Coordinates of C-alpha atoms and ligand atoms in Angstrom, one line a residue:
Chain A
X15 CA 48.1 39.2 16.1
X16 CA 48.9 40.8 12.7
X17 CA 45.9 41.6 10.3
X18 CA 47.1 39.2 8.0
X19 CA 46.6 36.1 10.6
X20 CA 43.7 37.8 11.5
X21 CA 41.9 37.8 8.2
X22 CA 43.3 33.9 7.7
X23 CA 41.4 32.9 10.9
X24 CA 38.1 35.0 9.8
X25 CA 38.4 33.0 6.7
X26 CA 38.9 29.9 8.3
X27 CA 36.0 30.3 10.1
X28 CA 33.6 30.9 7.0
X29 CA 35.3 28.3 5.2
X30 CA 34.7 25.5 7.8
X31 CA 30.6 25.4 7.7
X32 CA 30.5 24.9 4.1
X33 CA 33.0 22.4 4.7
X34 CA 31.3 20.2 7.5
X35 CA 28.4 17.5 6.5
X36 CA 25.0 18.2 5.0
X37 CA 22.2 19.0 7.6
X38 CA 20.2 15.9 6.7
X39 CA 18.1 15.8 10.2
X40 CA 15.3 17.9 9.0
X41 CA 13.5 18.5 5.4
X42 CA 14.8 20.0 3.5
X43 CA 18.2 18.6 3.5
X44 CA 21.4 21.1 2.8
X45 CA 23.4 20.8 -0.1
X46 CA 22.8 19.8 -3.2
X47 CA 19.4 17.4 -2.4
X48 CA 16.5 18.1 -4.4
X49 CA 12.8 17.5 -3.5
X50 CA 12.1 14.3 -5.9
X51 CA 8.5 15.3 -6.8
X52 CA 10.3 18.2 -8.6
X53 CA 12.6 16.4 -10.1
X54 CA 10.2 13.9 -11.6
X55 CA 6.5 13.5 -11.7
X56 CA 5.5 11.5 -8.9
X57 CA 3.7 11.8 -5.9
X58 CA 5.5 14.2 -2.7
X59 CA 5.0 11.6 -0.2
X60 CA 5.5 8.1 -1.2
X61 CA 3.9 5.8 1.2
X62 CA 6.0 3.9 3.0
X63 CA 9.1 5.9 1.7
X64 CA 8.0 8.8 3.0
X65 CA 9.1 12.3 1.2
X66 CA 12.3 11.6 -0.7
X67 CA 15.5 14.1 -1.4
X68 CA 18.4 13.3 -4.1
X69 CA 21.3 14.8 -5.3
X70 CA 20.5 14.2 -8.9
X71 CA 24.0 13.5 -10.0
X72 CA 24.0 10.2 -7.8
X73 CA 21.4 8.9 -9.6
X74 CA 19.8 6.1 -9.6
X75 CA 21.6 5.1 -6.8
X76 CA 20.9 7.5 -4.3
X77 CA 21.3 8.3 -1.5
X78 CA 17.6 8.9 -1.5
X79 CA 16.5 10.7 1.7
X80 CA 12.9 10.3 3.1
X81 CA 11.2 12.3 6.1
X82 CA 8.0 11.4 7.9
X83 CA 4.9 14.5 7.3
X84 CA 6.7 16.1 9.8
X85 CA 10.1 16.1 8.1
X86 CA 12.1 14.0 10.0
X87 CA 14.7 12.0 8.7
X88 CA 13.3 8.1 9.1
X89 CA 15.7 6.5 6.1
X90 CA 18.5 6.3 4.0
X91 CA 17.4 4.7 0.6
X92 CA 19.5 3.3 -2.5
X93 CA 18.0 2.5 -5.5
X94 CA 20.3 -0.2 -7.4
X95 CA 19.2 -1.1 -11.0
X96 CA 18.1 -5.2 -11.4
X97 CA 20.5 -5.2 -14.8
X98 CA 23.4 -3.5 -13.1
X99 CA 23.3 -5.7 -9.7
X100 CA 23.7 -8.4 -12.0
X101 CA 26.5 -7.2 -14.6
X102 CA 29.5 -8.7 -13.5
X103 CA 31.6 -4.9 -14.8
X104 CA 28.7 -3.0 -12.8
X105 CA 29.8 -1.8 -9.2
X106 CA 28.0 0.5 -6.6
X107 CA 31.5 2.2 -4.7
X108 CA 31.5 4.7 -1.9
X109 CA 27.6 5.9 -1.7
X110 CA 27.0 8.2 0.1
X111 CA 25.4 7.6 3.9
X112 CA 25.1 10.8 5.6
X113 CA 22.4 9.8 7.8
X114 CA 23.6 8.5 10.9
X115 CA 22.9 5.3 13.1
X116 CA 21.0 2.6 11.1
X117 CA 18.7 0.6 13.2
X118 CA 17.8 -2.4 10.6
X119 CA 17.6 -2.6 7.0
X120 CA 14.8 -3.4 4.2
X121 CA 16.1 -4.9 0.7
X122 CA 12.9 -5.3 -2.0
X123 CA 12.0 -5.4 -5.6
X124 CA 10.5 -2.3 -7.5
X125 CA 9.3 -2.3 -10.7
X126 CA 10.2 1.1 -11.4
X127 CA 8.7 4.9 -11.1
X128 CA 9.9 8.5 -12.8
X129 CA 13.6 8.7 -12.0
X130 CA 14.2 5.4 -11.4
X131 CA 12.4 3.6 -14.6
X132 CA 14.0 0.3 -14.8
X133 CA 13.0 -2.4 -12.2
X134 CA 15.4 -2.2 -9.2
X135 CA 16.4 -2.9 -5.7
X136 CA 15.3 -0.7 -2.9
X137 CA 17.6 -0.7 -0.3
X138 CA 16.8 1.3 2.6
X139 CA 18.4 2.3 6.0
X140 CA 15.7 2.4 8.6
X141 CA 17.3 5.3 11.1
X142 CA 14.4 4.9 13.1
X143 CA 12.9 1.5 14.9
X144 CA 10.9 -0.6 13.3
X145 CA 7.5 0.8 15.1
X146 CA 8.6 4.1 13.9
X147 CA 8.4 2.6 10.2
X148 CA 4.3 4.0 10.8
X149 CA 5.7 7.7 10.9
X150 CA 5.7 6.6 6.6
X151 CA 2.9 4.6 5.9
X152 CA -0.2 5.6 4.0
X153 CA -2.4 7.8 5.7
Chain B
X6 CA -12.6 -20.1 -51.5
X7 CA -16.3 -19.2 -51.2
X8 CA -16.1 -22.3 -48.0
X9 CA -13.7 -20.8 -46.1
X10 CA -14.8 -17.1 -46.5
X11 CA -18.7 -18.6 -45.6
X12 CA -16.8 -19.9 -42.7
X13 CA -15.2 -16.7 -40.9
X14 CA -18.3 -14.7 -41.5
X15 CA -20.3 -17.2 -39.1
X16 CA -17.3 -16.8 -36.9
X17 CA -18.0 -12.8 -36.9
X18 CA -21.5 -13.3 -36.6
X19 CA -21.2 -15.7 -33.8
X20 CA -18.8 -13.0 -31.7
X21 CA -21.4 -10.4 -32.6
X22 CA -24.0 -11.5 -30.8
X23 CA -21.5 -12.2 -27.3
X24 CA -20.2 -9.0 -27.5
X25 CA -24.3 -7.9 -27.1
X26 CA -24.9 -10.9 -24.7
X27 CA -22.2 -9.6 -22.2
X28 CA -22.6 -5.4 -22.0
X29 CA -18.9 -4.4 -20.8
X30 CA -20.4 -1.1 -19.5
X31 CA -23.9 0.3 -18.4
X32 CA -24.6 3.5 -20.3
X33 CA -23.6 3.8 -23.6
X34 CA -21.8 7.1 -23.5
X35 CA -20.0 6.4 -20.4
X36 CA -16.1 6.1 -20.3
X37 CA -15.2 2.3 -19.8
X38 CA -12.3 3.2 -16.9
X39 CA -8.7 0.6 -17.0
X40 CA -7.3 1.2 -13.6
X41 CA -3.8 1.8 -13.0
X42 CA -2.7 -0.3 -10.3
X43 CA 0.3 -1.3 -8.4
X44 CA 0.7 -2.8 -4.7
X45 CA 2.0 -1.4 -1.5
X46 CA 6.2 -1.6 -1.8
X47 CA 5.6 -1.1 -5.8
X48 CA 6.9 -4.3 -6.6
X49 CA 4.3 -4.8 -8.7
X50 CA 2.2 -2.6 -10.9
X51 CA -0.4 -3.4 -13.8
X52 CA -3.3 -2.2 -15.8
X53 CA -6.8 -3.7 -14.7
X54 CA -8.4 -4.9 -16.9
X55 CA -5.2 -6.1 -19.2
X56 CA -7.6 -6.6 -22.1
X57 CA -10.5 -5.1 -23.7
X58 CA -13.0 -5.9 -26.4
X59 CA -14.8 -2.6 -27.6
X60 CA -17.0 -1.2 -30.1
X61 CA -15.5 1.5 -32.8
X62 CA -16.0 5.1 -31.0
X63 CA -15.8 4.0 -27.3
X64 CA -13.7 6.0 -25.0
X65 CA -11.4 4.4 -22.9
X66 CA -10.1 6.4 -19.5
X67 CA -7.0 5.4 -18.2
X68 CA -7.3 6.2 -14.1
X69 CA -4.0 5.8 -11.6
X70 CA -5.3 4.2 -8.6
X71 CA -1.9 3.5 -7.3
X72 CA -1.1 6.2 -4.5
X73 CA 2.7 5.4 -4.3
X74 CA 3.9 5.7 -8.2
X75 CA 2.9 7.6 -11.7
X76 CA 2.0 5.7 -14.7
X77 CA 1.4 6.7 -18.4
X78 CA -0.8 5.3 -20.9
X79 CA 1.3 5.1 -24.4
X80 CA 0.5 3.3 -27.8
X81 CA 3.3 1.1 -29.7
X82 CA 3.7 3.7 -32.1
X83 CA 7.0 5.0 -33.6
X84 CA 6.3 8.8 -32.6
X85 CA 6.1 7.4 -28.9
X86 CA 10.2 6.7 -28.1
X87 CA 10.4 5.1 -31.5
X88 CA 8.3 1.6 -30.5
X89 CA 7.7 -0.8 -33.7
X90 CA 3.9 0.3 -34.5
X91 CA 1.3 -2.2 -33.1
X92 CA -2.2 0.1 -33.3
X93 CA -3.8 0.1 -36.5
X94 CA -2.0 1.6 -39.4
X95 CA -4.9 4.4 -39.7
X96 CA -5.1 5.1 -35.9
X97 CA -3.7 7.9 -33.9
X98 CA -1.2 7.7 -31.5
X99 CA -1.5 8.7 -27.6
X100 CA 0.8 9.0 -24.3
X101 CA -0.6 10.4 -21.5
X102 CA 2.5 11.5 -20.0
X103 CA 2.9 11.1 -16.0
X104 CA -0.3 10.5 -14.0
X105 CA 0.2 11.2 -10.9
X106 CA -2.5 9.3 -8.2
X107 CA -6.1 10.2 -9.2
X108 CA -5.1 11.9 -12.7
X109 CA -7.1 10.5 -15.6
X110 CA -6.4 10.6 -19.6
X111 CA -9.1 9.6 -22.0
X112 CA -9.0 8.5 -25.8
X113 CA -11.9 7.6 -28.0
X114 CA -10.7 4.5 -30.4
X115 CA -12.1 4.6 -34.1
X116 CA -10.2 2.5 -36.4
X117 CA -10.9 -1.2 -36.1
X118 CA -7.7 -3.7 -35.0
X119 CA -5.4 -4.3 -32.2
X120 CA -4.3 -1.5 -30.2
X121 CA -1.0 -2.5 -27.6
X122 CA 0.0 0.0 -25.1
X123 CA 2.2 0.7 -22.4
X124 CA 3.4 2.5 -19.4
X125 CA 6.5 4.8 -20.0
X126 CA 8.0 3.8 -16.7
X127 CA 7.2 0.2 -16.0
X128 CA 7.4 -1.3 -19.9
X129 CA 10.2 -3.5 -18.4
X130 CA 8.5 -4.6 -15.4
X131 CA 5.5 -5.9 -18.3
X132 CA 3.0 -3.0 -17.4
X133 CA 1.5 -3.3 -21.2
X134 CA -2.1 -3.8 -21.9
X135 CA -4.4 -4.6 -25.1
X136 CA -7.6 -3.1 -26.4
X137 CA -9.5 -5.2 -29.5
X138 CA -11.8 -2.4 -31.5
X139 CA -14.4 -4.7 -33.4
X140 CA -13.0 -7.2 -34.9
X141 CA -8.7 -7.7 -34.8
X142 CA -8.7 -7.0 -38.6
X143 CA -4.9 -7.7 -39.5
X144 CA -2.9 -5.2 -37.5
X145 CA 0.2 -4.3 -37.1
X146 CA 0.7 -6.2 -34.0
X147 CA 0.9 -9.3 -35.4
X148 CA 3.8 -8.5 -37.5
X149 CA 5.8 -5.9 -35.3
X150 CA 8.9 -7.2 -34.4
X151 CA 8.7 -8.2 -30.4
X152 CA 12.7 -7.4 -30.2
X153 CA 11.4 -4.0 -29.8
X154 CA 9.7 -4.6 -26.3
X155 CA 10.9 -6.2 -22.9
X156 CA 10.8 -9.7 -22.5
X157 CA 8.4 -9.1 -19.6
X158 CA 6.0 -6.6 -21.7
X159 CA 5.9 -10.0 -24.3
X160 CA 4.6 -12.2 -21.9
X161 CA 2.0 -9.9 -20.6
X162 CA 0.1 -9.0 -23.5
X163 CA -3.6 -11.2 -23.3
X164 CA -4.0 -13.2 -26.4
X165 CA -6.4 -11.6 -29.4
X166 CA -8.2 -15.0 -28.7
X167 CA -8.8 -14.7 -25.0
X168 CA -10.3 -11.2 -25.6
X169 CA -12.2 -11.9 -28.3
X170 CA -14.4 -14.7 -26.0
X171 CA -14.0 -13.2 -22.7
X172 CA -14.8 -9.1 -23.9
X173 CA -12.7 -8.3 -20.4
X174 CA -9.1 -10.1 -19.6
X175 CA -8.0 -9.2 -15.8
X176 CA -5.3 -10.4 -14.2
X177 CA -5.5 -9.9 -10.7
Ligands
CU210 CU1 3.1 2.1 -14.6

């Protein structure tokens, strides 16, 4: 094996883990996520979201991710604008759903919070089963 | 118009004595607390109470009670995002900023009118409230141009009426 192939293949092989998926599994996920409750002011654990991750450039959509207290992934949230669901030249395209198998899914009304200040849509991805939607909920 | 000026001071005088027939707070010093508030998915949020009748120099503490979200206490005032003024034209502005869950902001209200406020992040969703100083003396909010505020905010404000006879408007 020459040096030069050599040093390809040892370059391959750093290249490729910065290539492969986000670690999402566990708080805090790789990549470019950011803690929410440092983006914004509001609280670190929401509940019944749980405590939330974003890439801030996809906002507001999301993917918003949310671990239970012990920072386990439980769900895969979007956040989709009330005025934009309903503008016929507004379209949600290719988000982002790193987080595996979804069991069920929750759609509901908010009426907004820091980083998200228009009423909107939360759509979330329950990765866990519905008895596991506790692992969330307000102490 | 001697009559008709005969006639609102009877109105004053009658409004005096239910504002001392009905206390809205039990020491006079004390704070009189409006509770943020919203429910459990945050689908819906509000101030409680919605609308207030006090006396010139009470304070007024804004509290979140609402574990899942932050709110703000903000007037109608043009240095707050540029709103169309609706506090009195003498008054001084506030915004709390972000109150995260059991955070508290207090103001003590002097000049006499209407006050109108809001919360920064749920103005669309109608989280607005109102706060009558003695009398509603002609105020800014009856003139300000509602373009300036949700449609939702609009609809949410109590009447100057309803506070005026009731001293506390809630909603809930
Ligand atoms: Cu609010």
């Amino acid at each position: 094996m020459s040096f030069r192939i050599a040093a390809a293949i040892a370059l391959a092989a750093i290249a490729l883990p910065a290539m492969a998926a986000d670690q999402v599994e566990k708080a805090p996920p790789s990549g470019a996520y950011k803690k929410v409750s440092e983006l914004v002011k509001l609280p670190d654990f929401l509940p019944g979201l749980g405590q939330l991750f974003v890439d801030p450039k996809t906002l507001p959509a999301g993917p918003f991710l949310a671990y239970d207290r012990d920072g386990r992934l439980v769900s895969t949230v979007y956040m989709l604008p009330v005025e934009d669901l309903s503008n016929k030249d507004k379209r949600f395209d290719d988000l982002a759903a790193p987080g595996g198998k979804v069991d069920h899914v929750d759609v509901y009304f908010n009426a907004g919070h820091p980083g998200v200040e228009k009423p909107h849509a939360h759509v979330v991805l329950w990765h866990v089963p519905k008895a596991d939607e506790s692992r969330v909920a307000a102490k | 118009m001697t009559v008709s000026r005969r006639h609102i001071l009877q109105i004053g005088g009658g409004l005096a004595l239910a504002g001392l027939a009905q206390p809205l707070r039990p020491l006079a010093d004390e704070p009189i607390e409006i509770w943020m508030q919203g429910n459990a998915d945050g689908s819906h949020v509000w101030f409680d109470p919605v609308g207030l009748r006090i006396k010139s120099g009470q304070t007024i503490r804004w509290i979140n009670l609402d574990p899942g979200n932050s709110h703000t206490a903000t007037a109608y005032h043009p240095q707050n995002f540029e709103h169309a003024l609706r506090i009195p034209k003498n008054a001084t502005p506030w915004n709390s900023d972000y109150l995260l869950p059991n955070e508290s902001f207090s103001v003590t209200l002097d000049a006499e009118g209407i006050y109108d406020f809001f919360c920064v992040p749920h103005e669309h969703a109608g989280m607005v409230g109102r706060i009558i100083v003695g009398r509603p003396v002609n105020s800014p909010a009856d003139e300000a141009s509602s373009l300036d505020i949700s449609e939702a905010a609009r609809f949410a404000f109590p009447s100057v009426e309803e506070i005026m006879n009731r001293g506390i408007v809630r909603r809930i």
